[in-house]
mmCIF file of C-alpha atoms in Angstrom:
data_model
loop_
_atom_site.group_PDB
_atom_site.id
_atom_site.type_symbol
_atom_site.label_atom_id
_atom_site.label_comp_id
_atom_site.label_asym_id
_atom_site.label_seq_id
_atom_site.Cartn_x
_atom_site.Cartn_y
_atom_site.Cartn_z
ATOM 1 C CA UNK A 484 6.674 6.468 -7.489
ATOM 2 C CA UNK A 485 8.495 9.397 -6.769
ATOM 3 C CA UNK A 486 6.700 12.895 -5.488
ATOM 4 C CA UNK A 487 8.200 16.486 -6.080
ATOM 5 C CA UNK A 488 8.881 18.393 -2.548
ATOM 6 C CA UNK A 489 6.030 20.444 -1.348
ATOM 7 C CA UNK A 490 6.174 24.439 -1.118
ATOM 8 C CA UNK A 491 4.962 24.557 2.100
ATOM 9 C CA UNK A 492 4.653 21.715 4.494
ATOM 10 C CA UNK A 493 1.550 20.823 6.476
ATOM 11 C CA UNK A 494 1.512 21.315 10.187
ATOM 12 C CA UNK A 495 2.284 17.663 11.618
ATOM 13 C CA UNK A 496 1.251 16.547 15.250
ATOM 14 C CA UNK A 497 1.096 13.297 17.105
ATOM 15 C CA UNK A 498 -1.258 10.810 16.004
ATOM 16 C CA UNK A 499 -3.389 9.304 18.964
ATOM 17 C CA UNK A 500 -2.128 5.923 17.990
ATOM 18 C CA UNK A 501 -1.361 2.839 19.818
ATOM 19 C CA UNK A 502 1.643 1.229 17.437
ATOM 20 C CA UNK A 503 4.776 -1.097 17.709
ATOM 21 C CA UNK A 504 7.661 0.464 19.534
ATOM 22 C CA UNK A 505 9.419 0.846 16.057
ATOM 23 C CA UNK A 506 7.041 3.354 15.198
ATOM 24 C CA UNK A 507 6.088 7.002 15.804
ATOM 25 C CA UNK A 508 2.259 7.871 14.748
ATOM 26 C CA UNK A 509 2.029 11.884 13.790
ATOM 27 C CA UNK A 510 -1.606 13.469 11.868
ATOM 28 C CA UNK A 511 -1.007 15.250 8.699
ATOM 29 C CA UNK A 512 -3.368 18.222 8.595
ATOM 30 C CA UNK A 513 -3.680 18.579 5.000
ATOM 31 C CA UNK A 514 -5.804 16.355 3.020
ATOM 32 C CA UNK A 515 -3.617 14.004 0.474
ATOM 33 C CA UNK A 516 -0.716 15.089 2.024
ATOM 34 C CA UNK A 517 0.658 11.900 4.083
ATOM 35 C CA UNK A 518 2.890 10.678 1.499
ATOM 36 C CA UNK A 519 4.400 13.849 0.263
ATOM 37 C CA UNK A 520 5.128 14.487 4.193
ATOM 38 C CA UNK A 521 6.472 11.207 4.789
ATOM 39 C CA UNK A 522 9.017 11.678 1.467
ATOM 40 C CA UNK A 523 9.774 15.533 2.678
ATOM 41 C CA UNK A 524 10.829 14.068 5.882
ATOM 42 C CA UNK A 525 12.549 11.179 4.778
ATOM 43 C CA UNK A 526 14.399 13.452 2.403
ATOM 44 C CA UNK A 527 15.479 15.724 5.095
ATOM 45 C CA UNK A 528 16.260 13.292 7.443
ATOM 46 C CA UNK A 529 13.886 14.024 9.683
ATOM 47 C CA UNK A 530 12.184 10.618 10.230
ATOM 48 C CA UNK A 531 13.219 7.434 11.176
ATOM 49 C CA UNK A 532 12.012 4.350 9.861
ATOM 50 C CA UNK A 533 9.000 3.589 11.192
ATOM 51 C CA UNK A 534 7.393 7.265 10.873
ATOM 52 C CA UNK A 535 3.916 6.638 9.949
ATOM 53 C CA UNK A 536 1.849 9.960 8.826
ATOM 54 C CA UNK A 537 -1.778 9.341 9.313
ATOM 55 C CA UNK A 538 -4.430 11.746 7.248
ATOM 56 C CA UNK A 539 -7.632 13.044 9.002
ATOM 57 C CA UNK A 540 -10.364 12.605 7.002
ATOM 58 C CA UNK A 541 -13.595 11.500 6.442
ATOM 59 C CA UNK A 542 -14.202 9.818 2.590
ATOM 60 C CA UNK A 543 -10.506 7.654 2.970
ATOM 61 C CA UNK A 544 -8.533 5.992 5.341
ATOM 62 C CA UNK A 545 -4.875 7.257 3.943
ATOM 63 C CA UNK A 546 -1.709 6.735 5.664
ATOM 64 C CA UNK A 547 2.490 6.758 4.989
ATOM 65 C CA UNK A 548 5.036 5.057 6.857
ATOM 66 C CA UNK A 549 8.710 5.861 5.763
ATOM 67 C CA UNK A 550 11.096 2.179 5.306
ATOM 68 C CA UNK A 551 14.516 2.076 5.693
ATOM 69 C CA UNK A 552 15.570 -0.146 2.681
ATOM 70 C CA UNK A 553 18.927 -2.600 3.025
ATOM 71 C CA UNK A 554 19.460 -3.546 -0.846
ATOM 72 C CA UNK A 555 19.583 -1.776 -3.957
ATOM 73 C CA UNK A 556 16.498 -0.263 -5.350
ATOM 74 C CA UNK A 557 16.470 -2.652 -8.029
ATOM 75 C CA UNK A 558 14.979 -5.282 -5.568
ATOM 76 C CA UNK A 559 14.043 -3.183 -2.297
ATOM 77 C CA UNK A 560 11.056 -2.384 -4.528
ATOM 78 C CA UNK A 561 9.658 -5.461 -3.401
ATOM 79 C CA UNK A 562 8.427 -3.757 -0.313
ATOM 80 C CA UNK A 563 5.383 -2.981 -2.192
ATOM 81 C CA UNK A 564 4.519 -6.898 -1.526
ATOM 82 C CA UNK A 565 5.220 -6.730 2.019
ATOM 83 C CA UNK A 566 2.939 -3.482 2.620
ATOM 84 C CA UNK A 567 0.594 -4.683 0.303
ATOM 85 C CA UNK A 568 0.189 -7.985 2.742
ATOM 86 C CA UNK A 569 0.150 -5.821 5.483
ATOM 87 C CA UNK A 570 -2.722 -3.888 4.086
ATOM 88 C CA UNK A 571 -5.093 -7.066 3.089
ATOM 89 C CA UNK A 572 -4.368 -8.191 6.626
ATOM 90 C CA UNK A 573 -5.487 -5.592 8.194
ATOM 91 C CA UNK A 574 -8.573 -5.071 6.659
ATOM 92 C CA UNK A 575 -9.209 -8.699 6.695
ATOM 93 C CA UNK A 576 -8.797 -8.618 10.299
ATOM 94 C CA UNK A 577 -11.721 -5.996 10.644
ATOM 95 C CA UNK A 578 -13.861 -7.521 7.511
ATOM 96 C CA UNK A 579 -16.422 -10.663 7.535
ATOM 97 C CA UNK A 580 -14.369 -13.655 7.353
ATOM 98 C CA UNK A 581 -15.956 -15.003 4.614
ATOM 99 C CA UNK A 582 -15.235 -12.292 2.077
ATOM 100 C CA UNK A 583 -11.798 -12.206 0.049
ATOM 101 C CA UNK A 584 -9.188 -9.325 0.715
ATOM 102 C CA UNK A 585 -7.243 -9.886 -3.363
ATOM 103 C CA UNK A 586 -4.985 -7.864 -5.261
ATOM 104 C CA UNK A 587 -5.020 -7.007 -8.529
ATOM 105 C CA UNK A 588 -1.598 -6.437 -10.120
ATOM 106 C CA UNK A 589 0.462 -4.640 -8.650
ATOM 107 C CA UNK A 590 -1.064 -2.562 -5.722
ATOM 108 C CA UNK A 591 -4.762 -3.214 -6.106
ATOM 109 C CA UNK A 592 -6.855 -3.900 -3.190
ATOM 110 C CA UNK A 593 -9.983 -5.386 -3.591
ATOM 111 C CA UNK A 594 -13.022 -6.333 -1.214
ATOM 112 C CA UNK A 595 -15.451 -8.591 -2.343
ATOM 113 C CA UNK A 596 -14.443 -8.302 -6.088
ATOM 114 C CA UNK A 597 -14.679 -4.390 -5.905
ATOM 115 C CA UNK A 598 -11.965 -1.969 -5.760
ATOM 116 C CA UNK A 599 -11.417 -0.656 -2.006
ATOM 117 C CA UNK A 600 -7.743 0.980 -2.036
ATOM 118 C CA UNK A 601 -3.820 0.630 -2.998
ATOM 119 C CA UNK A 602 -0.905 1.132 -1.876
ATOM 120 C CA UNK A 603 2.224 2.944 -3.425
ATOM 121 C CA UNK A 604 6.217 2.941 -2.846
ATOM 122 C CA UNK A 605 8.143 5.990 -3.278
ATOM 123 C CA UNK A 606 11.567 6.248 -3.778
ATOM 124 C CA UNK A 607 14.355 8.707 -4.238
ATOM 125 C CA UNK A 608 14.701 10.153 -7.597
ATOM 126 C CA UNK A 609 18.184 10.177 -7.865
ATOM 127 C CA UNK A 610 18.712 6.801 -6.523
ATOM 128 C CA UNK A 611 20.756 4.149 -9.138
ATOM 129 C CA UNK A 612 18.968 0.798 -9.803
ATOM 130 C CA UNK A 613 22.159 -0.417 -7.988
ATOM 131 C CA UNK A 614 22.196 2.169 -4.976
ATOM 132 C CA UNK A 615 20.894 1.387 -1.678
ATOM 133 C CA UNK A 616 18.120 4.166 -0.935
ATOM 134 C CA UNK A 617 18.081 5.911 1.784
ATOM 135 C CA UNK A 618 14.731 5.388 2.422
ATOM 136 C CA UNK A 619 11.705 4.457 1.164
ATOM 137 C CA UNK A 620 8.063 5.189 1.541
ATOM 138 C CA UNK A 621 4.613 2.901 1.605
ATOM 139 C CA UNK A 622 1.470 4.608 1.457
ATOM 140 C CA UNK A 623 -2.083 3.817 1.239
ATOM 141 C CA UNK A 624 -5.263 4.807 0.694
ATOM 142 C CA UNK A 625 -8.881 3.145 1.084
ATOM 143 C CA UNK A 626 -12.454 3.815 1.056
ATOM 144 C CA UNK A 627 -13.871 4.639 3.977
ATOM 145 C CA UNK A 628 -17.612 5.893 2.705
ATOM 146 C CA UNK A 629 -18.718 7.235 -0.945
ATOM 147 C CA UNK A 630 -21.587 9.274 0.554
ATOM 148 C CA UNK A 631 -20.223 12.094 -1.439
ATOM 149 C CA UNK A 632 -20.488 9.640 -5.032
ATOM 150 C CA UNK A 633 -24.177 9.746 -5.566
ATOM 151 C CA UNK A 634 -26.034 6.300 -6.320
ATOM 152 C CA UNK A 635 -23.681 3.589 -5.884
ATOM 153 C CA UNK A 636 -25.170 1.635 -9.466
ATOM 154 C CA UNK A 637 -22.788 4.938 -11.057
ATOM 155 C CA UNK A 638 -19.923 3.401 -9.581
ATOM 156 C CA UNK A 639 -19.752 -0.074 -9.665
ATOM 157 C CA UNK A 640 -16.590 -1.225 -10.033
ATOM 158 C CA UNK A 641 -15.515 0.034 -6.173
ATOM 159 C CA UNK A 642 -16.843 -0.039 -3.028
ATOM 160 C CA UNK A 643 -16.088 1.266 0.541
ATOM 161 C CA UNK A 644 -15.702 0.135 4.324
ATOM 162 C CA UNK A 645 -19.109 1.494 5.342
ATOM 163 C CA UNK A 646 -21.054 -0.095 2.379
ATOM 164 C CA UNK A 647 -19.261 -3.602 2.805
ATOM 165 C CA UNK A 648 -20.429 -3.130 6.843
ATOM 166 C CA UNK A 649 -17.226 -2.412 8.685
ATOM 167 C CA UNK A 650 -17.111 -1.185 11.783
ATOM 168 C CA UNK A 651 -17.652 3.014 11.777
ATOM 169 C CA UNK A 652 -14.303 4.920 13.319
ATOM 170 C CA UNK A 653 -12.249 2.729 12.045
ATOM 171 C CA UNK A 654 -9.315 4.745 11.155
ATOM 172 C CA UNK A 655 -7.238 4.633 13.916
ATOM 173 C CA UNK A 656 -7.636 0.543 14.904
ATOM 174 C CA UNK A 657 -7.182 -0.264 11.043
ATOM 175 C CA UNK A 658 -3.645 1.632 11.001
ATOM 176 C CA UNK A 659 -2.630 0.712 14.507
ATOM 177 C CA UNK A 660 -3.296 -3.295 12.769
ATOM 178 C CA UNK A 661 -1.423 -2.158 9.939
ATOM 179 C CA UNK A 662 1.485 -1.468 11.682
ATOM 180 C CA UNK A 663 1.863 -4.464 13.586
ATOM 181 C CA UNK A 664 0.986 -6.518 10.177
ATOM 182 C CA UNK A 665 3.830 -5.077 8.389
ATOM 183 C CA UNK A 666 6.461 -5.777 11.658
ATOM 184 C CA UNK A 667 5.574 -9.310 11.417
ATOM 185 C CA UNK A 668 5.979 -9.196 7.517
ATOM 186 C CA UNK A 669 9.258 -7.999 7.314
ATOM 187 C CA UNK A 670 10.142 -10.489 9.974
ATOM 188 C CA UNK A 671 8.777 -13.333 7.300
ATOM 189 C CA UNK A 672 11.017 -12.025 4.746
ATOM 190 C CA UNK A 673 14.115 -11.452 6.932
ATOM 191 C CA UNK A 674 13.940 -14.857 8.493
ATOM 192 C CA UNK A 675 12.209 -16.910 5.877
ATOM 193 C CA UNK A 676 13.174 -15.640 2.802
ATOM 194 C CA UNK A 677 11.660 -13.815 0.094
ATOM 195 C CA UNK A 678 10.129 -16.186 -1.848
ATOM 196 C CA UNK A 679 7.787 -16.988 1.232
ATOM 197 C CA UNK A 680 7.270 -13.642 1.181
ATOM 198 C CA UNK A 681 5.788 -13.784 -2.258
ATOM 199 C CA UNK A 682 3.991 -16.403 -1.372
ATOM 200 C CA UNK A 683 1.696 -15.316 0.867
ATOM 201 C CA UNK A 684 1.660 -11.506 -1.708
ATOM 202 C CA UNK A 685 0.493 -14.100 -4.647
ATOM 203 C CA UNK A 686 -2.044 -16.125 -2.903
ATOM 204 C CA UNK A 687 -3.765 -12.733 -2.537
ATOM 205 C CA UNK A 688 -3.471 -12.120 -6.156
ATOM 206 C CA UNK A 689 -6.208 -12.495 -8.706
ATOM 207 C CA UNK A 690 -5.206 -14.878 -11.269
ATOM 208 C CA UNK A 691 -6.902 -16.489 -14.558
ATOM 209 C CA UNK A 692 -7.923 -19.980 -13.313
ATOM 210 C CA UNK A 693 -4.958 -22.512 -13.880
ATOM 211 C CA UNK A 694 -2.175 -20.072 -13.650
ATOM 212 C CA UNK A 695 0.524 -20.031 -11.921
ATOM 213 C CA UNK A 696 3.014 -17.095 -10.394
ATOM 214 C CA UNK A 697 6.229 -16.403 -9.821
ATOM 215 C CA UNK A 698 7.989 -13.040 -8.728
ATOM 216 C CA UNK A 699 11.587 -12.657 -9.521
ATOM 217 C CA UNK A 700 14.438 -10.647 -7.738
ATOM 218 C CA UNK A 701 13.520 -7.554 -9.738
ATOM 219 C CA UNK A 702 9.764 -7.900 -8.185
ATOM 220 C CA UNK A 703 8.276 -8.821 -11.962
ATOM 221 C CA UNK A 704 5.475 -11.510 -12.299
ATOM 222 C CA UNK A 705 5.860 -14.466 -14.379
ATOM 223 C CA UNK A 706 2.707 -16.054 -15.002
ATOM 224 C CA UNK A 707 2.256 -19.472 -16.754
ATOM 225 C CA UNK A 708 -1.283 -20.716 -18.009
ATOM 226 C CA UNK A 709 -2.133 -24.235 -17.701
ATOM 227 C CA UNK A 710 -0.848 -24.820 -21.589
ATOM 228 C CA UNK A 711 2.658 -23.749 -20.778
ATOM 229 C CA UNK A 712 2.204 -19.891 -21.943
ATOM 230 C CA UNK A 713 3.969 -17.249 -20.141
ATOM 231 C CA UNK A 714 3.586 -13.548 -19.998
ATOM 232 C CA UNK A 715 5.334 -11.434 -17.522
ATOM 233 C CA UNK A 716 3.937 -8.400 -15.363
ATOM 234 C CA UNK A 717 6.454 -5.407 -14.882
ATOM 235 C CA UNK A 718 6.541 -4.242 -11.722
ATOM 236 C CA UNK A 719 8.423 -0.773 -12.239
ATOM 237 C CA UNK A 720 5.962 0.996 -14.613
ATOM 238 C CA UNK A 721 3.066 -0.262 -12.406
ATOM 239 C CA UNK A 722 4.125 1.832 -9.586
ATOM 240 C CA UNK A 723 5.208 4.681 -11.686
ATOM 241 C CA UNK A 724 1.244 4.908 -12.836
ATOM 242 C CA UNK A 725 -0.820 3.022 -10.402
ATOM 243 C CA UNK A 726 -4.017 1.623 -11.682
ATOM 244 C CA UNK A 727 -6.006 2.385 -8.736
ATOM 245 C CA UNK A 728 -5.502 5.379 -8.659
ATOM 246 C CA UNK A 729 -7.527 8.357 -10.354
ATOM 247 C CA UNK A 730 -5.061 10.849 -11.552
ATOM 248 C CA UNK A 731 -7.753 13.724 -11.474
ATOM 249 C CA UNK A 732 -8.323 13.693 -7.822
ATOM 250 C CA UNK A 733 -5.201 11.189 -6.423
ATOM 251 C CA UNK A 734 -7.453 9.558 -4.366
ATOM 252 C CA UNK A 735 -9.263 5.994 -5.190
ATOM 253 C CA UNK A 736 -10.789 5.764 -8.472
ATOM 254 C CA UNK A 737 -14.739 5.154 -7.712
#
């Protein structure tokens, strides 16, 4: 997904963060602003990989971290997988044990059968499907509280880190655990492979019972019922239009 360039940037500062040495925490200032940030800078070449833009506020958790990509953008899009894992993990980590952490196709995240978050990947817009990018960007959002939502009955189909009884302040630990999750996922892919990359992405994922998956170079799904039947899930126009997200407010759909 790519983002136009902002008319006037948002003041950035260091984030109090404790992160990997690969990274460099900063605080956006504005509200919704951590990805377009993270692309400005990216663009300009004013951040490194590893540049993760944190967003202070109260209703989401929402964060950026800028990639630096080494194959074409036809497959680096599979990145999505990799912060996606790092994403479940990290809420897992802070969650009850016994309650799932799934995706729903693409860049879903969902806690105990109710939407909680996403993620996104940007990308250059003039980048060729056969062009290394020169970066690329994961960002995030979840649910921190839906005070602000009214009766929860209205709104079903999500929930939110202080309903599902996380622990309160937890902005700062759950992206510091991010960070580190998404270190040791890359490492999985660089030394293992991708495909047990996609593993771990598809165990995650929320599947009709007796199908299998499969996620080609390209990052599609190919899904198989238990009669044979295929049907295949395109990655590209998922991230162009994510499902989580509500295009009225560009935060979480409720």
């Amino acid at each position: 997904m790519t983002l136009p360039s902002p008319a006037e940037p948002s003041g950035l500062r260091p984030a109090p963060l404790l992160l990997p040495p690969a990274f460099t925490g900063l605080t956006v200032a504005t509200p919704g602003d951590a990805a377009r940030q993270a692309c400005r800078l990216a663009r300009a070449g004013d951040a490194e990989a590893g540049t993760l833009l944190v967003e202070e506020r109260e209703d989401l958790i929402a964060f950026a971290v800028v990639l630096a990509p080494a194959e074409p953008l036809a497959t680096a899009r599979r990145a999505i997988f990799v912060g996606m894992q790092a994403l479940a993990d990290a809420v897992g980590s802070f969650g009850p044990p016994e309650i799932p952490v799934s995706f729903l196709w693409p860049d879903t995240l969902t806690f105990n059968g109710a939407r909680l978050g996403g993620g996104t990947l940007h990308w250059p817009q003039d980048c060729a499907e056969g062009d290394v990018p020169d970066w690329l960007v994961f960002s995030a959002m979840l649910i921190a509280s839906k005070r602000e939502a009214g009766d929860p009955g209205l709104t079903p189909d999500s929930t939110s880190l202080e309903e599902e009884g996380f622990p309160a302040a937890l902005r700062e630990p759950l992206v510091e655990s991010f960070a580190r999750h998404l270190t040791k996922a890359f490492e999985i892919w660089s030394e293992d492979g991708f495909t047990r990359s996609a593993g771990r992405y598809l165990a995650r994922l929320v599947l009709p019972p007796g199908t299998r998956a499969s996620v080609d170079e390209a990052g599609d799904a190919r899904l198989t019922d238990a009669e044979g039947r295929g049907e295949t899930l395109r990655l590209l126009p998922a991230l162009i239009a994510p499902g989580w997200r509500d295009p009225a407010t560009g935060t979480v759909r409720l």
